[in-house]
Amino acid sequence: MRDDLPELLREGLIETLYMVFWSSLFALVLGIALGILLVVTDRGHIWEAPFLHKTVGTLINCVRSLPFIILIVLLLPLSRLIVGTTLGPTAAIVSLSIGAAPFLGRVIENSLKEVSHGKIEAALSIGASPWTIIFRVLIPEALPALIRGITIAIIAITEFTAVAGAIGAGGLGSLAIRFGYQRFRVDVLFATVILIIALVALIQWSGDSIARAIRRKRFKPE
């Protein structure tokens, strides 16, 4: 009987939730900004700027092409500069946020591009400003797709926390490696896997439920 298992799992789960929450929040802010910028600066859009569009797209592709474990190592100096350390959940948030933001930016871009261009032209015809089009047309029309895309991104961040655990970030991933693998604690290994699966399932269910609720409200008959 391993009496320390519940306490280990509790600490690991708290650290994982801490990393997922703050990393998702910061990545969401960066990702939405990148996604909107990619859409509105594309050819024929409201703020057409091909050079800026290509530059931002290339930068996103470069960051996304890096394996996350390598990206974490590259961002260690930045983590030390911002939070004063390269170890622990708080330091991992820097790498998680920056690593997830480009992925989320592409998700946001694809969701916003699903909005009919006719609706944008209709808004322009009545004198709507670019900011009005972004916040009153693009985002509201793409909201269900945005919610599902954000859900996928949060799940990816949850998976990234397990990778970050390999270099001292803490959380369930670190617990599985340090205790489950290195100390041959099969109970810890299986328990962490079950917790991560349950956490991902909960995130997916929540995102799908919110997206369905928005869609039902939008198409609800008067």
mmCIF file of N, CA, C and O in Angstrom, residues 44-125:
data_model
loop_
_atom_site.group_PDB
_atom_site.id
_atom_site.type_symbol
_atom_site.label_atom_id
_atom_site.label_comp_id
_atom_site.label_asym_id
_atom_site.label_seq_id
_atom_site.Cartn_x
_atom_site.Cartn_y
_atom_site.Cartn_z
ATOM 1 N N GLY A 44 -6.864 41.299 -50.120
ATOM 2 C CA GLY A 44 -8.287 41.514 -50.295
ATOM 3 C C GLY A 44 -9.068 41.689 -49.016
ATOM 4 O O GLY A 44 -10.300 41.800 -49.053
ATOM 5 N N HIS A 45 -8.373 41.727 -47.855
ATOM 6 C CA HIS A 45 -9.093 41.879 -46.588
ATOM 7 C C HIS A 45 -9.056 43.337 -46.126
ATOM 8 O O HIS A 45 -8.572 44.227 -46.842
ATOM 9 N N ILE A 46 -9.564 43.585 -44.922
ATOM 10 C CA ILE A 46 -9.823 44.959 -44.498
ATOM 11 C C ILE A 46 -8.555 45.776 -44.232
ATOM 12 O O ILE A 46 -8.577 47.003 -44.324
ATOM 13 N N TRP A 47 -7.454 45.104 -43.868
ATOM 14 C CA TRP A 47 -6.180 45.795 -43.647
ATOM 15 C C TRP A 47 -5.100 45.114 -44.480
ATOM 16 O O TRP A 47 -4.110 44.637 -43.953
ATOM 17 N N GLU A 48 -5.305 45.063 -45.766
ATOM 18 C CA GLU A 48 -4.400 44.321 -46.642
ATOM 19 C C GLU A 48 -2.955 44.801 -46.480
ATOM 20 O O GLU A 48 -2.644 45.981 -46.670
ATOM 21 N N ALA A 49 -2.071 43.870 -46.126
ATOM 22 C CA ALA A 49 -0.645 44.166 -45.948
ATOM 23 C C ALA A 49 0.124 42.883 -46.216
ATOM 24 O O ALA A 49 0.515 42.169 -45.283
ATOM 25 N N PRO A 50 0.353 42.557 -47.486
ATOM 26 C CA PRO A 50 0.977 41.271 -47.844
ATOM 27 C C PRO A 50 2.319 41.015 -47.172
ATOM 28 O O PRO A 50 2.595 39.889 -46.751
ATOM 29 N N PHE A 51 3.155 42.053 -47.072
ATOM 30 C CA PHE A 51 4.482 41.853 -46.473
ATOM 31 C C PHE A 51 4.359 41.474 -45.002
ATOM 32 O O PHE A 51 5.015 40.541 -44.524
ATOM 33 N N LEU A 52 3.517 42.193 -44.273
ATOM 34 C CA LEU A 52 3.309 41.896 -42.851
ATOM 35 C C LEU A 52 2.694 40.516 -42.684
ATOM 36 O O LEU A 52 3.098 39.741 -41.804
ATOM 37 N N HIS A 53 1.736 40.190 -43.541
ATOM 38 C CA HIS A 53 1.082 38.885 -43.480
ATOM 39 C C HIS A 53 2.096 37.763 -43.683
ATOM 40 O O HIS A 53 2.107 36.774 -42.931
ATOM 41 N N LYS A 54 2.959 37.926 -44.676
ATOM 42 C CA LYS A 54 3.960 36.902 -44.966
ATOM 43 C C LYS A 54 4.991 36.801 -43.844
ATOM 44 O O LYS A 54 5.414 35.703 -43.468
ATOM 45 N N THR A 55 5.390 37.939 -43.288
ATOM 46 C CA THR A 55 6.382 37.949 -42.211
ATOM 47 C C THR A 55 5.858 37.230 -40.977
ATOM 48 O O THR A 55 6.541 36.384 -40.386
ATOM 49 N N VAL A 56 4.628 37.574 -40.566
ATOM 50 C CA VAL A 56 4.026 36.947 -39.387
ATOM 51 C C VAL A 56 3.808 35.455 -39.630
ATOM 52 O O VAL A 56 4.081 34.624 -38.759
ATOM 53 N N GLY A 57 3.339 35.108 -40.826
ATOM 54 C CA GLY A 57 3.125 33.702 -41.153
ATOM 55 C C GLY A 57 4.407 32.891 -41.123
ATOM 56 O O GLY A 57 4.431 31.762 -40.627
ATOM 57 N N THR A 58 5.483 33.463 -41.638
ATOM 58 C CA THR A 58 6.774 32.778 -41.634
ATOM 59 C C THR A 58 7.286 32.587 -40.214
ATOM 60 O O THR A 58 7.804 31.518 -39.863
ATOM 61 N N LEU A 59 7.149 33.615 -39.386
ATOM 62 C CA LEU A 59 7.579 33.517 -37.989
ATOM 63 C C LEU A 59 6.809 32.422 -37.257
ATOM 64 O O LEU A 59 7.395 31.620 -36.513
ATOM 65 N N ILE A 60 5.508 32.369 -37.478
ATOM 66 C CA ILE A 60 4.675 31.340 -36.849
ATOM 67 C C ILE A 60 5.110 29.948 -37.309
ATOM 68 O O ILE A 60 5.237 29.020 -36.499
ATOM 69 N N ASN A 61 5.350 29.801 -38.597
ATOM 70 C CA ASN A 61 5.765 28.494 -39.122
ATOM 71 C C ASN A 61 7.106 28.063 -38.542
ATOM 72 O O ASN A 61 7.319 26.869 -38.275
ATOM 73 N N CYS A 62 8.023 29.015 -38.351
ATOM 74 C CA CYS A 62 9.335 28.676 -37.789
ATOM 75 C C CYS A 62 9.201 28.169 -36.361
ATOM 76 O O CYS A 62 9.823 27.170 -35.978
ATOM 77 N N VAL A 63 8.382 28.846 -35.555
ATOM 78 C CA VAL A 63 8.204 28.426 -34.165
ATOM 79 C C VAL A 63 7.490 27.087 -34.100
ATOM 80 O O VAL A 63 7.872 26.201 -33.318
ATOM 81 N N ARG A 64 6.493 26.894 -34.948
ATOM 82 C CA ARG A 64 5.725 25.644 -34.932
ATOM 83 C C ARG A 64 6.548 24.457 -35.407
ATOM 84 O O ARG A 64 6.240 23.308 -35.068
ATOM 85 N N SER A 65 7.578 24.724 -36.208
ATOM 86 C CA SER A 65 8.383 23.621 -36.735
ATOM 87 C C SER A 65 9.331 23.032 -35.693
ATOM 88 O O SER A 65 9.845 21.931 -35.888
ATOM 89 N N LEU A 66 9.542 23.741 -34.597
ATOM 90 C CA LEU A 66 10.460 23.265 -33.567
ATOM 91 C C LEU A 66 9.767 22.255 -32.661
ATOM 92 O O LEU A 66 8.663 22.520 -32.173
ATOM 93 N N PRO A 67 10.378 21.117 -32.385
ATOM 94 C CA PRO A 67 9.832 20.209 -31.360
ATOM 95 C C PRO A 67 9.749 20.939 -30.025
ATOM 96 O O PRO A 67 10.631 21.740 -29.690
ATOM 97 N N PHE A 68 8.702 20.663 -29.271
ATOM 98 C CA PHE A 68 8.456 21.460 -28.071
ATOM 99 C C PHE A 68 9.581 21.338 -27.048
ATOM 100 O O PHE A 68 9.922 22.314 -26.376
ATOM 101 N N ILE A 69 10.183 20.170 -26.944
ATOM 102 C CA ILE A 69 11.256 19.987 -25.971
ATOM 103 C C ILE A 69 12.452 20.880 -26.312
ATOM 104 O O ILE A 69 13.127 21.421 -25.421
ATOM 105 N N ILE A 70 12.714 21.083 -27.624
ATOM 106 C CA ILE A 70 13.799 21.971 -28.039
ATOM 107 C C ILE A 70 13.418 23.424 -27.783
ATOM 108 O O ILE A 70 14.250 24.235 -27.350
ATOM 109 N N LEU A 71 12.160 23.756 -28.045
ATOM 110 C CA LEU A 71 11.696 25.124 -27.804
ATOM 111 C C LEU A 71 11.828 25.494 -26.333
ATOM 112 O O LEU A 71 12.210 26.623 -25.989
ATOM 113 N N ILE A 72 11.522 24.545 -25.446
ATOM 114 C CA ILE A 72 11.655 24.806 -24.016
ATOM 115 C C ILE A 72 13.105 25.165 -23.672
ATOM 116 O O ILE A 72 13.372 26.130 -22.956
ATOM 117 N N VAL A 73 14.035 24.385 -24.199
ATOM 118 C CA VAL A 73 15.454 24.629 -23.921
ATOM 119 C C VAL A 73 15.882 25.998 -24.452
ATOM 120 O O VAL A 73 16.593 26.751 -23.776
ATOM 121 N N LEU A 74 15.415 26.352 -25.658
ATOM 122 C CA LEU A 74 15.774 27.643 -26.240
ATOM 123 C C LEU A 74 15.219 28.817 -25.429
ATOM 124 O O LEU A 74 15.819 29.896 -25.387
ATOM 125 N N LEU A 75 14.075 28.582 -24.778
ATOM 126 C CA LEU A 75 13.419 29.663 -24.038
ATOM 127 C C LEU A 75 13.819 29.720 -22.567
ATOM 128 O O LEU A 75 13.313 30.566 -21.825
ATOM 129 N N LEU A 76 14.719 28.835 -22.140
ATOM 130 C CA LEU A 76 15.149 28.846 -20.740
ATOM 131 C C LEU A 76 15.734 30.196 -20.313
ATOM 132 O O LEU A 76 15.409 30.691 -19.218
ATOM 133 N N PRO A 77 16.582 30.834 -21.125
ATOM 134 C CA PRO A 77 17.078 32.161 -20.717
ATOM 135 C C PRO A 77 15.958 33.192 -20.545
ATOM 136 O O PRO A 77 16.016 34.029 -19.643
ATOM 137 N N LEU A 78 14.942 33.125 -21.420
ATOM 138 C CA LEU A 78 13.819 34.047 -21.295
ATOM 139 C C LEU A 78 13.029 33.765 -20.023
ATOM 140 O O LEU A 78 12.582 34.700 -19.335
ATOM 141 N N SER A 79 12.851 32.497 -19.693
ATOM 142 C CA SER A 79 12.161 32.136 -18.457
ATOM 143 C C SER A 79 12.909 32.670 -17.240
ATOM 144 O O SER A 79 12.308 33.214 -16.313
ATOM 145 N N ARG A 80 14.236 32.537 -17.261
ATOM 146 C CA ARG A 80 15.034 33.047 -16.150
ATOM 147 C C ARG A 80 14.919 34.563 -16.045
ATOM 148 O O ARG A 80 14.842 35.127 -14.955
ATOM 149 N N LEU A 81 14.888 35.237 -17.201
ATOM 150 C CA LEU A 81 14.790 36.694 -17.211
ATOM 151 C C LEU A 81 13.449 37.167 -16.656
ATOM 152 O O LEU A 81 13.377 38.152 -15.917
ATOM 153 N N ILE A 82 12.374 36.448 -16.987
ATOM 154 C CA ILE A 82 11.030 36.894 -16.601
ATOM 155 C C ILE A 82 10.682 36.494 -15.167
ATOM 156 O O ILE A 82 10.178 37.315 -14.389
ATOM 157 N N VAL A 83 10.939 35.242 -14.802
ATOM 158 C CA VAL A 83 10.510 34.747 -13.482
ATOM 159 C C VAL A 83 11.668 34.458 -12.542
ATOM 160 O O VAL A 83 11.449 34.092 -11.387
ATOM 161 N N GLY A 84 12.906 34.584 -13.033
ATOM 162 C CA GLY A 84 14.066 34.413 -12.168
ATOM 163 C C GLY A 84 14.545 32.997 -11.975
ATOM 164 O O GLY A 84 15.460 32.744 -11.194
ATOM 165 N N THR A 85 13.939 32.040 -12.674
ATOM 166 C CA THR A 85 14.348 30.638 -12.544
ATOM 167 C C THR A 85 13.967 29.885 -13.810
ATOM 168 O O THR A 85 13.135 30.364 -14.606
ATOM 169 N N THR A 86 14.580 28.722 -13.997
ATOM 170 C CA THR A 86 14.235 27.870 -15.141
ATOM 171 C C THR A 86 13.534 26.594 -14.696
ATOM 172 O O THR A 86 13.249 25.725 -15.528
ATOM 173 N N LEU A 87 13.273 26.474 -13.400
ATOM 174 C CA LEU A 87 12.637 25.274 -12.855
ATOM 175 C C LEU A 87 11.275 25.611 -12.270
ATOM 176 O O LEU A 87 11.028 26.735 -11.828
ATOM 177 N N GLY A 88 10.405 24.632 -12.270
ATOM 178 C CA GLY A 88 9.106 24.798 -11.631
ATOM 179 C C GLY A 88 8.004 25.176 -12.601
ATOM 180 O O GLY A 88 8.256 25.556 -13.749
ATOM 181 N N PRO A 89 6.757 25.090 -12.142
ATOM 182 C CA PRO A 89 5.603 25.373 -13.008
ATOM 183 C C PRO A 89 5.566 26.793 -13.547
ATOM 184 O O PRO A 89 5.189 27.015 -14.693
ATOM 185 N N THR A 90 5.955 27.780 -12.727
ATOM 186 C CA THR A 90 5.896 29.177 -13.175
ATOM 187 C C THR A 90 6.848 29.419 -14.336
ATOM 188 O O THR A 90 6.506 30.110 -15.307
ATOM 189 N N ALA A 91 8.051 28.867 -14.272
ATOM 190 C CA ALA A 91 9.006 29.012 -15.371
ATOM 191 C C ALA A 91 8.488 28.337 -16.634
ATOM 192 O O ALA A 91 8.708 28.831 -17.752
ATOM 193 N N ALA A 92 7.795 27.214 -16.477
ATOM 194 C CA ALA A 92 7.284 26.485 -17.640
ATOM 195 C C ALA A 92 6.196 27.258 -18.367
ATOM 196 O O ALA A 92 5.996 27.070 -19.573
ATOM 197 N N ILE A 93 5.484 28.122 -17.653
ATOM 198 C CA ILE A 93 4.400 28.884 -18.268
ATOM 199 C C ILE A 93 4.912 29.737 -19.427
ATOM 200 O O ILE A 93 4.233 29.901 -20.440
ATOM 201 N N VAL A 94 6.116 30.276 -19.287
ATOM 202 C CA VAL A 94 6.697 31.097 -20.358
ATOM 203 C C VAL A 94 6.834 30.277 -21.636
ATOM 204 O O VAL A 94 6.379 30.685 -22.713
ATOM 205 N N SER A 95 7.451 29.111 -21.530
ATOM 206 C CA SER A 95 7.647 28.256 -22.699
ATOM 207 C C SER A 95 6.325 27.725 -23.245
ATOM 208 O O SER A 95 6.116 27.665 -24.463
ATOM 209 N N LEU A 96 5.438 27.338 -22.350
ATOM 210 C CA LEU A 96 4.142 26.811 -22.777
ATOM 211 C C LEU A 96 3.342 27.859 -23.538
ATOM 212 O O LEU A 96 2.730 27.563 -24.567
ATOM 213 N N SER A 97 3.334 29.081 -23.037
ATOM 214 C CA SER A 97 2.570 30.158 -23.674
ATOM 215 C C SER A 97 3.110 30.464 -25.065
ATOM 216 O O SER A 97 2.353 30.551 -26.042
ATOM 217 N N ILE A 98 4.425 30.640 -25.153
ATOM 218 C CA ILE A 98 5.039 30.978 -26.435
ATOM 219 C C ILE A 98 4.948 29.808 -27.409
ATOM 220 O O ILE A 98 4.736 29.987 -28.613
ATOM 221 N N GLY A 99 5.085 28.592 -26.896
ATOM 222 C CA GLY A 99 4.999 27.425 -27.762
ATOM 223 C C GLY A 99 3.606 27.188 -28.318
ATOM 224 O O GLY A 99 3.443 26.743 -29.459
ATOM 225 N N ALA A 100 2.580 27.495 -27.522
ATOM 226 C CA ALA A 100 1.205 27.243 -27.946
ATOM 227 C C ALA A 100 0.614 28.384 -28.761
ATOM 228 O O ALA A 100 -0.318 28.167 -29.554
ATOM 229 N N ALA A 101 1.123 29.606 -28.587
ATOM 230 C CA ALA A 101 0.533 30.775 -29.252
ATOM 231 C C ALA A 101 0.523 30.653 -30.785
ATOM 232 O O ALA A 101 -0.508 30.958 -31.410
ATOM 233 N N PRO A 102 1.620 30.250 -31.441
ATOM 234 C CA PRO A 102 1.568 30.118 -32.907
ATOM 235 C C PRO A 102 0.558 29.081 -33.384
ATOM 236 O O PRO A 102 -0.148 29.301 -34.375
ATOM 237 N N PHE A 103 0.491 27.946 -32.681
ATOM 238 C CA PHE A 103 -0.506 26.926 -33.020
ATOM 239 C C PHE A 103 -1.914 27.488 -32.884
ATOM 240 O O PHE A 103 -2.763 27.324 -33.767
ATOM 241 N N LEU A 104 -2.145 28.191 -31.780
ATOM 242 C CA LEU A 104 -3.457 28.783 -31.549
ATOM 243 C C LEU A 104 -3.747 29.870 -32.583
ATOM 244 O O LEU A 104 -4.884 30.028 -33.033
ATOM 245 N N GLY A 105 -2.708 30.611 -32.985
ATOM 246 C CA GLY A 105 -2.890 31.641 -34.006
ATOM 247 C C GLY A 105 -3.400 31.055 -35.314
ATOM 248 O O GLY A 105 -4.287 31.624 -35.960
ATOM 249 N N ARG A 106 -2.843 29.912 -35.714
ATOM 250 C CA ARG A 106 -3.306 29.260 -36.942
ATOM 251 C C ARG A 106 -4.734 28.743 -36.792
ATOM 252 O O ARG A 106 -5.535 28.805 -37.734
ATOM 253 N N VAL A 107 -5.060 28.234 -35.610
ATOM 254 C CA VAL A 107 -6.424 27.763 -35.354
ATOM 255 C C VAL A 107 -7.412 28.924 -35.458
ATOM 256 O O VAL A 107 -8.472 28.802 -36.083
ATOM 257 N N ILE A 108 -7.067 30.044 -34.851
ATOM 258 C CA ILE A 108 -7.921 31.238 -34.908
ATOM 259 C C ILE A 108 -8.061 31.711 -36.349
ATOM 260 O O ILE A 108 -9.165 32.062 -36.804
ATOM 261 N N GLU A 109 -6.950 31.728 -37.072
ATOM 262 C CA GLU A 109 -6.977 32.162 -38.478
ATOM 263 C C GLU A 109 -7.946 31.305 -39.296
ATOM 264 O O GLU A 109 -8.792 31.838 -40.044
ATOM 265 N N ASN A 110 -7.840 29.990 -39.175
ATOM 266 C CA ASN A 110 -8.704 29.096 -39.950
ATOM 267 C C ASN A 110 -10.175 29.279 -39.571
ATOM 268 O O ASN A 110 -11.056 29.204 -40.434
ATOM 269 N N SER A 111 -10.439 29.505 -38.287
ATOM 270 C CA SER A 111 -11.822 29.697 -37.846
ATOM 271 C C SER A 111 -12.399 30.994 -38.402
ATOM 272 O O SER A 111 -13.545 31.032 -38.872
ATOM 273 N N LEU A 112 -11.621 32.062 -38.372
ATOM 274 C CA LEU A 112 -12.106 33.359 -38.858
ATOM 275 C C LEU A 112 -12.301 33.355 -40.367
ATOM 276 O O LEU A 112 -13.172 34.060 -40.890
ATOM 277 N N LYS A 113 -11.498 32.554 -41.076
ATOM 278 C CA LYS A 113 -11.625 32.499 -42.529
ATOM 279 C C LYS A 113 -12.889 31.769 -42.978
ATOM 280 O O LYS A 113 -13.250 31.832 -44.157
ATOM 281 N N GLU A 114 -13.557 31.100 -42.036
ATOM 282 C CA GLU A 114 -14.816 30.435 -42.371
ATOM 283 C C GLU A 114 -15.967 31.428 -42.503
ATOM 284 O O GLU A 114 -17.014 31.098 -43.050
ATOM 285 N N VAL A 115 -15.773 32.643 -41.995
ATOM 286 C CA VAL A 115 -16.820 33.663 -42.079
ATOM 287 C C VAL A 115 -16.975 34.104 -43.528
ATOM 288 O O VAL A 115 -15.989 34.409 -44.212
ATOM 289 N N SER A 116 -18.205 34.136 -43.999
ATOM 290 C CA SER A 116 -18.485 34.525 -45.383
ATOM 291 C C SER A 116 -17.973 35.935 -45.669
ATOM 292 O O SER A 116 -18.216 36.868 -44.887
ATOM 293 N N HIS A 117 -17.263 36.081 -46.786
ATOM 294 C CA HIS A 117 -16.746 37.405 -47.153
ATOM 295 C C HIS A 117 -17.882 38.364 -47.471
ATOM 296 O O HIS A 117 -17.721 39.586 -47.359
ATOM 297 N N GLY A 118 -19.044 37.813 -47.853
ATOM 298 C CA GLY A 118 -20.188 38.664 -48.137
ATOM 299 C C GLY A 118 -20.636 39.450 -46.910
ATOM 300 O O GLY A 118 -21.070 40.608 -47.022
ATOM 301 N N LYS A 119 -20.531 38.841 -45.727
ATOM 302 C CA LYS A 119 -20.913 39.540 -44.501
ATOM 303 C C LYS A 119 -19.941 40.680 -44.196
ATOM 304 O O LYS A 119 -20.337 41.725 -43.680
ATOM 305 N N ILE A 120 -18.667 40.468 -44.533
ATOM 306 C CA ILE A 120 -17.680 41.531 -44.334
ATOM 307 C C ILE A 120 -17.946 42.675 -45.307
ATOM 308 O O ILE A 120 -17.902 43.856 -44.924
ATOM 309 N N GLU A 121 -18.261 42.346 -46.559
ATOM 310 C CA GLU A 121 -18.554 43.372 -47.547
ATOM 311 C C GLU A 121 -19.817 44.146 -47.182
ATOM 312 O O GLU A 121 -19.886 45.371 -47.386
ATOM 313 N N ALA A 122 -20.794 43.441 -46.613
ATOM 314 C CA ALA A 122 -22.018 44.126 -46.185
ATOM 315 C C ALA A 122 -21.724 45.115 -45.071
ATOM 316 O O ALA A 122 -22.272 46.233 -45.050
ATOM 317 N N ALA A 123 -20.857 44.731 -44.139
ATOM 318 C CA ALA A 123 -20.481 45.636 -43.052
ATOM 319 C C ALA A 123 -19.715 46.838 -43.587
ATOM 320 O O ALA A 123 -19.919 47.976 -43.136
ATOM 321 N N LEU A 124 -18.831 46.606 -44.555
ATOM 322 C CA LEU A 124 -18.082 47.714 -45.153
ATOM 323 C C LEU A 124 -19.001 48.675 -45.900
ATOM 324 O O LEU A 124 -18.788 49.900 -45.886
ATOM 325 N N SER A 125 -20.030 48.129 -46.516
ATOM 326 C CA SER A 125 -20.936 48.963 -47.315
ATOM 327 C C SER A 125 -21.734 49.938 -46.467
ATOM 328 O O SER A 125 -22.187 50.974 -46.965
#
